[in-house]
Each structure stands twice: as structure tokens, then as C-alpha cells.
PDB file of C-alpha atoms in Angstrom:
ATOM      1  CA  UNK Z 157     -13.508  32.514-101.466  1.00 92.00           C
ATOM      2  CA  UNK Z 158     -13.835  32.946-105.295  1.00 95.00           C
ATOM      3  CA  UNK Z 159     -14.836  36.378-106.763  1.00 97.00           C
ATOM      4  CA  UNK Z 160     -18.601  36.289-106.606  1.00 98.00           C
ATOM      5  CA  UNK Z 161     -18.637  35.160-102.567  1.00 96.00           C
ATOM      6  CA  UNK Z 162     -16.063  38.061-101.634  1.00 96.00           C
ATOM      7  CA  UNK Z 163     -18.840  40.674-103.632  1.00 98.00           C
ATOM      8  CA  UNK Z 164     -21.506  38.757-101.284  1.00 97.00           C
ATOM      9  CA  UNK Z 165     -19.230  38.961 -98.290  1.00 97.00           C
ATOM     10  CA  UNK Z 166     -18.054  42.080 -98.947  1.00 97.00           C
ATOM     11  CA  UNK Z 167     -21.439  44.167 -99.415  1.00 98.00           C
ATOM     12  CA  UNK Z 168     -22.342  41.932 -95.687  1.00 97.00           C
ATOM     13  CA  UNK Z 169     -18.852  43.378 -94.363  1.00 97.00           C
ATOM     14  CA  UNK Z 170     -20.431  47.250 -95.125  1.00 97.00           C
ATOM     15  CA  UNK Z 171     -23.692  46.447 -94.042  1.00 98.00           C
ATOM     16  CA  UNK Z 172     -22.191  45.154 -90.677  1.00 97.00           C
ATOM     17  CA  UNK Z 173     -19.739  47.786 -90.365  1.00 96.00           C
ATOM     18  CA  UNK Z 174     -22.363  50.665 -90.572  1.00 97.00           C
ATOM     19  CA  UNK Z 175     -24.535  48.406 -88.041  1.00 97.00           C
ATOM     20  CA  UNK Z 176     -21.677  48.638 -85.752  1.00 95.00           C
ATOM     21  CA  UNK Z 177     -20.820  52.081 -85.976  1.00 93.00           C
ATOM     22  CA  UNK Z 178     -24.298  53.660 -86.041  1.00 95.00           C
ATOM     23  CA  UNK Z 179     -24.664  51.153 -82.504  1.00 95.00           C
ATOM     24  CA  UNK Z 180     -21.714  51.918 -80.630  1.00 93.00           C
ATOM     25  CA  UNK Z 181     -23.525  53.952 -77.767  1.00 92.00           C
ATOM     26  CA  UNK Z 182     -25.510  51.153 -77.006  1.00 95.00           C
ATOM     27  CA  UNK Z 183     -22.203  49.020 -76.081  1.00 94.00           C
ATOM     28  CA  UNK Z 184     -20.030  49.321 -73.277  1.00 93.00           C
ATOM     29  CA  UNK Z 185     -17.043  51.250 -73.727  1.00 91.00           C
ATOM     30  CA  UNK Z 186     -14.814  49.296 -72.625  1.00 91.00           C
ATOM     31  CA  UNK Z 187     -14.559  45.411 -71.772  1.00 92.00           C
ATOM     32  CA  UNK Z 188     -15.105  44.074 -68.069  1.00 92.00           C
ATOM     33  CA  UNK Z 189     -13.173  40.888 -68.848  1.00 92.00           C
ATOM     34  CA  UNK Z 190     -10.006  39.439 -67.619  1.00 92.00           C
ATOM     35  CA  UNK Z 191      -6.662  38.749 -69.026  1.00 92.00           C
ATOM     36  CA  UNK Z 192      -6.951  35.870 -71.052  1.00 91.00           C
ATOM     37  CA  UNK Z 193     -10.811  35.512 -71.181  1.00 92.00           C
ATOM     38  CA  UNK Z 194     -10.560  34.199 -75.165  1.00 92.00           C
ATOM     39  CA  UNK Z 195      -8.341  30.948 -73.693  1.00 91.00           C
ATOM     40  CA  UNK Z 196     -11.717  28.913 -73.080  1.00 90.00           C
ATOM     41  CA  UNK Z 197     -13.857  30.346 -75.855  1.00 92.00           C
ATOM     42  CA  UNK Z 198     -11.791  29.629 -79.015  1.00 90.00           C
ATOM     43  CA  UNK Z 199     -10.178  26.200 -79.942  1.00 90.00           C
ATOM     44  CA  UNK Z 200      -5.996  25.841 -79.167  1.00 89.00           C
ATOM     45  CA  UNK Z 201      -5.423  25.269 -82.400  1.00 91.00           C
ATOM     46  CA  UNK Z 202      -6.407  26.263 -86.408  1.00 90.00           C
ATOM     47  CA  UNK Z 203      -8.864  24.191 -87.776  1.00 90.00           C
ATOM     48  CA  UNK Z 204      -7.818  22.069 -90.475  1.00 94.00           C
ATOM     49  CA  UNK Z 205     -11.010  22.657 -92.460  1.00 94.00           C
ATOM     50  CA  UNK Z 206     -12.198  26.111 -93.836  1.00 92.00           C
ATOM     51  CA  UNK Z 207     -15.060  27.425 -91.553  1.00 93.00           C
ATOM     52  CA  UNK Z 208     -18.429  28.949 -92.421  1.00 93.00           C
ATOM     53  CA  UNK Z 209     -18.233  32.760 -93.189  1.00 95.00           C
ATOM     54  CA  UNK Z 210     -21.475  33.275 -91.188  1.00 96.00           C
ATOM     55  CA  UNK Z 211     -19.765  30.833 -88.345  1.00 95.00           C
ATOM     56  CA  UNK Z 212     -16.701  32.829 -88.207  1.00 95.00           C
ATOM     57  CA  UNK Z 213     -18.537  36.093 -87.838  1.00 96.00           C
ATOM     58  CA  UNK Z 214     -20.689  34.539 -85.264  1.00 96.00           C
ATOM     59  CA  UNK Z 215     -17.563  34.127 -83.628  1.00 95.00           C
ATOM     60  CA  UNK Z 216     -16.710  37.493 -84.043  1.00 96.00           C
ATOM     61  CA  UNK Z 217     -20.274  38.729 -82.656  1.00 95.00           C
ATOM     62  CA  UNK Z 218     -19.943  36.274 -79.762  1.00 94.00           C
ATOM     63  CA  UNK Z 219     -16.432  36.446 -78.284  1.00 94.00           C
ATOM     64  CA  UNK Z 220     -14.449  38.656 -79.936  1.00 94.00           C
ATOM     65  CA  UNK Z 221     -16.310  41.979 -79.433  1.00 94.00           C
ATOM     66  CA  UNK Z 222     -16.602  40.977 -75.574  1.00 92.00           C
ATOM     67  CA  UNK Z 223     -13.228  42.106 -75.310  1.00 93.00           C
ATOM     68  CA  UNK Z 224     -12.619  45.355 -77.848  1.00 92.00           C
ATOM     69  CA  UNK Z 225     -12.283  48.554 -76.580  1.00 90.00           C
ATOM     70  CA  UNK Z 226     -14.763  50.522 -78.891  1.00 90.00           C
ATOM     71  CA  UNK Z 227     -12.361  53.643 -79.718  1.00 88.00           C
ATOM     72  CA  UNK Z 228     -14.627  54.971 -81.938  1.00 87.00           C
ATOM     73  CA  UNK Z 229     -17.746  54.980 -78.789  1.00 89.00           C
ATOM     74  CA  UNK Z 230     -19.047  58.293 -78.108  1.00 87.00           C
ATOM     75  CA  UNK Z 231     -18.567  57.933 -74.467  1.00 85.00           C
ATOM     76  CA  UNK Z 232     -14.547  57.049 -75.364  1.00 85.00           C
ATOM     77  CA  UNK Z 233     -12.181  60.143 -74.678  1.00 83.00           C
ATOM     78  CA  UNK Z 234      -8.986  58.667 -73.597  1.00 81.00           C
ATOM     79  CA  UNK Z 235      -5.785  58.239 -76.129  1.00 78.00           C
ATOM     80  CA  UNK Z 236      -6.379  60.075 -79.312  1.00 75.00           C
ATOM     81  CA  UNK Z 237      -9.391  59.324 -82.004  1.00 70.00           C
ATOM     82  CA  UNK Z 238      -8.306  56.558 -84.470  1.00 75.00           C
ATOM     83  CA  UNK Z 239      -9.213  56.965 -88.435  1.00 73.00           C
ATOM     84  CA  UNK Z 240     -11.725  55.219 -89.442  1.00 82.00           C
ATOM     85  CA  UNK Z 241     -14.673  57.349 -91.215  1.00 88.00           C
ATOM     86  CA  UNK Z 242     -16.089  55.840 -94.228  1.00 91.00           C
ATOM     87  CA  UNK Z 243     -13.913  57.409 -96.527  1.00 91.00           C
ATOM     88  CA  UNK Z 244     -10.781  55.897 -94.695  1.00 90.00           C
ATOM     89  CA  UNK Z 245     -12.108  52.453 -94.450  1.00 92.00           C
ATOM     90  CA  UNK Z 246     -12.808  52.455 -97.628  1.00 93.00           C
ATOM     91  CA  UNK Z 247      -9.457  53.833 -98.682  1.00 88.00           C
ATOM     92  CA  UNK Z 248      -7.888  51.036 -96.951  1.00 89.00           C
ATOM     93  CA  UNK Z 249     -10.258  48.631 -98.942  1.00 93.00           C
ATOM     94  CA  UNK Z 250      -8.678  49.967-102.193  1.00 90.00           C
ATOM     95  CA  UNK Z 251      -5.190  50.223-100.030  1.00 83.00           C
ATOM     96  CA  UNK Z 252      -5.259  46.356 -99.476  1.00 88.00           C
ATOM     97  CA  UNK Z 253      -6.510  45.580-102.488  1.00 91.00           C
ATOM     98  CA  UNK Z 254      -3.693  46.828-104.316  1.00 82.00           C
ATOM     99  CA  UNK Z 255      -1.451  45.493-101.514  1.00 79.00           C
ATOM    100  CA  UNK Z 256       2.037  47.293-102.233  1.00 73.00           C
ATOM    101  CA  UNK Z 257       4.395  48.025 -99.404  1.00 70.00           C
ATOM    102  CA  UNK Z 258       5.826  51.265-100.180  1.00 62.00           C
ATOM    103  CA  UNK Z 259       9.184  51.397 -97.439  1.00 63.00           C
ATOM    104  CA  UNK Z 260      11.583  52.422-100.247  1.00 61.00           C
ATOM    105  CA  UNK Z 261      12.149  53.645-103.755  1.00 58.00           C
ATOM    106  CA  UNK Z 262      14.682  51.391-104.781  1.00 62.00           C
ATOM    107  CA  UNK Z 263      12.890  48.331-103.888  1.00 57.00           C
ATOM    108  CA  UNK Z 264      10.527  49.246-106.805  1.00 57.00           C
ATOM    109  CA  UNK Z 265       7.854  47.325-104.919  1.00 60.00           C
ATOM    110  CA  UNK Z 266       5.703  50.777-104.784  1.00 62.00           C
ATOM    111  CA  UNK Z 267       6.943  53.287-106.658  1.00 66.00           C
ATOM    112  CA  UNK Z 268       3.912  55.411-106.663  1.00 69.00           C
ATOM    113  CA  UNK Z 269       3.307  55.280-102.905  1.00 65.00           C
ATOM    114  CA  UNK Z 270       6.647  55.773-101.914  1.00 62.00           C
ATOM    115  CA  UNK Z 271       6.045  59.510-103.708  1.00 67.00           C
ATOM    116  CA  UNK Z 272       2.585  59.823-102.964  1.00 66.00           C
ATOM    117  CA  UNK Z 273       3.483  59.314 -99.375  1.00 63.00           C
ATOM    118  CA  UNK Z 274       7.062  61.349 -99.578  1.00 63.00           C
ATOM    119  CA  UNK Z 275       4.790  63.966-101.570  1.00 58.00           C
ATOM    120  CA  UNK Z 276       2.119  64.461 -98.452  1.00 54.00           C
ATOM    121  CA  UNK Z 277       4.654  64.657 -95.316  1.00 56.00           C
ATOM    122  CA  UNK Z 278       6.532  66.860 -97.281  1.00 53.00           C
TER     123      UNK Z 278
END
């Protein structure tokens, strides 16, 4: 995926992930599948090609959200409420993105998260 296809892909991503959250009360909350219910719908192994974008999310339309727990459903009020308003998935955009992993000063890998992060449990 060069530059130009992720700004494609990536302006689909929103417009799919505002489909999905402005339609989760017409899902079910939860699943009814079993254990193991993916075993017969995806191959065993990788593909040694690159797929499709549109066949992968296909994919994702057609067997992967048969078996997510929508956390985020208005009719969900077990555990505890997960973050993911706009702003935050955005922020995680820009998060990833930058992809630093900020576990420790001294590995100089993130200086600026390290603090930032020190700065707001603090």
C-alpha cells in the first residue's frame, strides 16, 4: 500500500467506522456462535499473495463481525465502557503513526511519551 491507496483506504476506514458505530443497535450484542466457529470460514494458512483491500474487508463484514462482542452497543452494560470516541480513535491514528514505545526513559526510544505519560498519572 503506497501513500496515495492508504489516503483512499484510510478516508473508507472513517467512513466505515462511523457506519458501524452510528449502526450498532441494529446488531446483536453479543455473538450466538460457538468456540471455534472461524476454523471453517478462513483458510489454515496466510496467503502467499497480497489480497484485495475490498476482499479483506469483505472478510471482515462476513465472518469476523459474526463473532465480536459489540462493547460499544447500547444494549451492552456488562464489564466497563472501552475508549473509543472519535477523538480517541483518532488519537490512536496519530499514536500509531508515530509508533514509539514509550516503557522507559533510558531506552531513548520515546522520550517524550515516557514524560507525557509520567506527567498525566502523576
Amino acid at each position: 500500500m503506497d501513500t496515495e491507496e492508504f489516503r483512499v483506504r484510510g478516508k473508507e476506514m472513517v467512513d466505515y467506522i462511523c457506519d458501524y458505530m452510528n449502526g450498532l443497535g441494529s446488531r446483536p450484542v453479543y455473538p450466538s456462535i460457538e468456540p471455534g466457529f472461524l476454523t471453517n470460514l478462513i483458510p489454515s494458512q496466510a496467503p502467499d499473495e497480497p489480497e484485495d483491500w475490498d476482499a479483506i474487508m469483505a472478510d471482515v463484514d462476513s465472518k469476523i463481525m459474526k463473532g465480536v462482542c459489540h462493547w460499544q452497543h447500547p444494549r451492552f452494560h456488562a464489564y466497563f465502557p472501552s475508549g473509543n470516541s472519535y477523538p480517541s480513535i483518532i488519537a490512536d491514528m496519530l499514536s500509531d503513526a508515530i509508533g514509539s514505545i514509550a516503557f522507559s526513559w533510558v531506552s531513548i526510544t520515546a522520550p517524550c511519551g515516557f514524560n507525557l505519560n509520567n506527567f498525566k498519572v502523576d
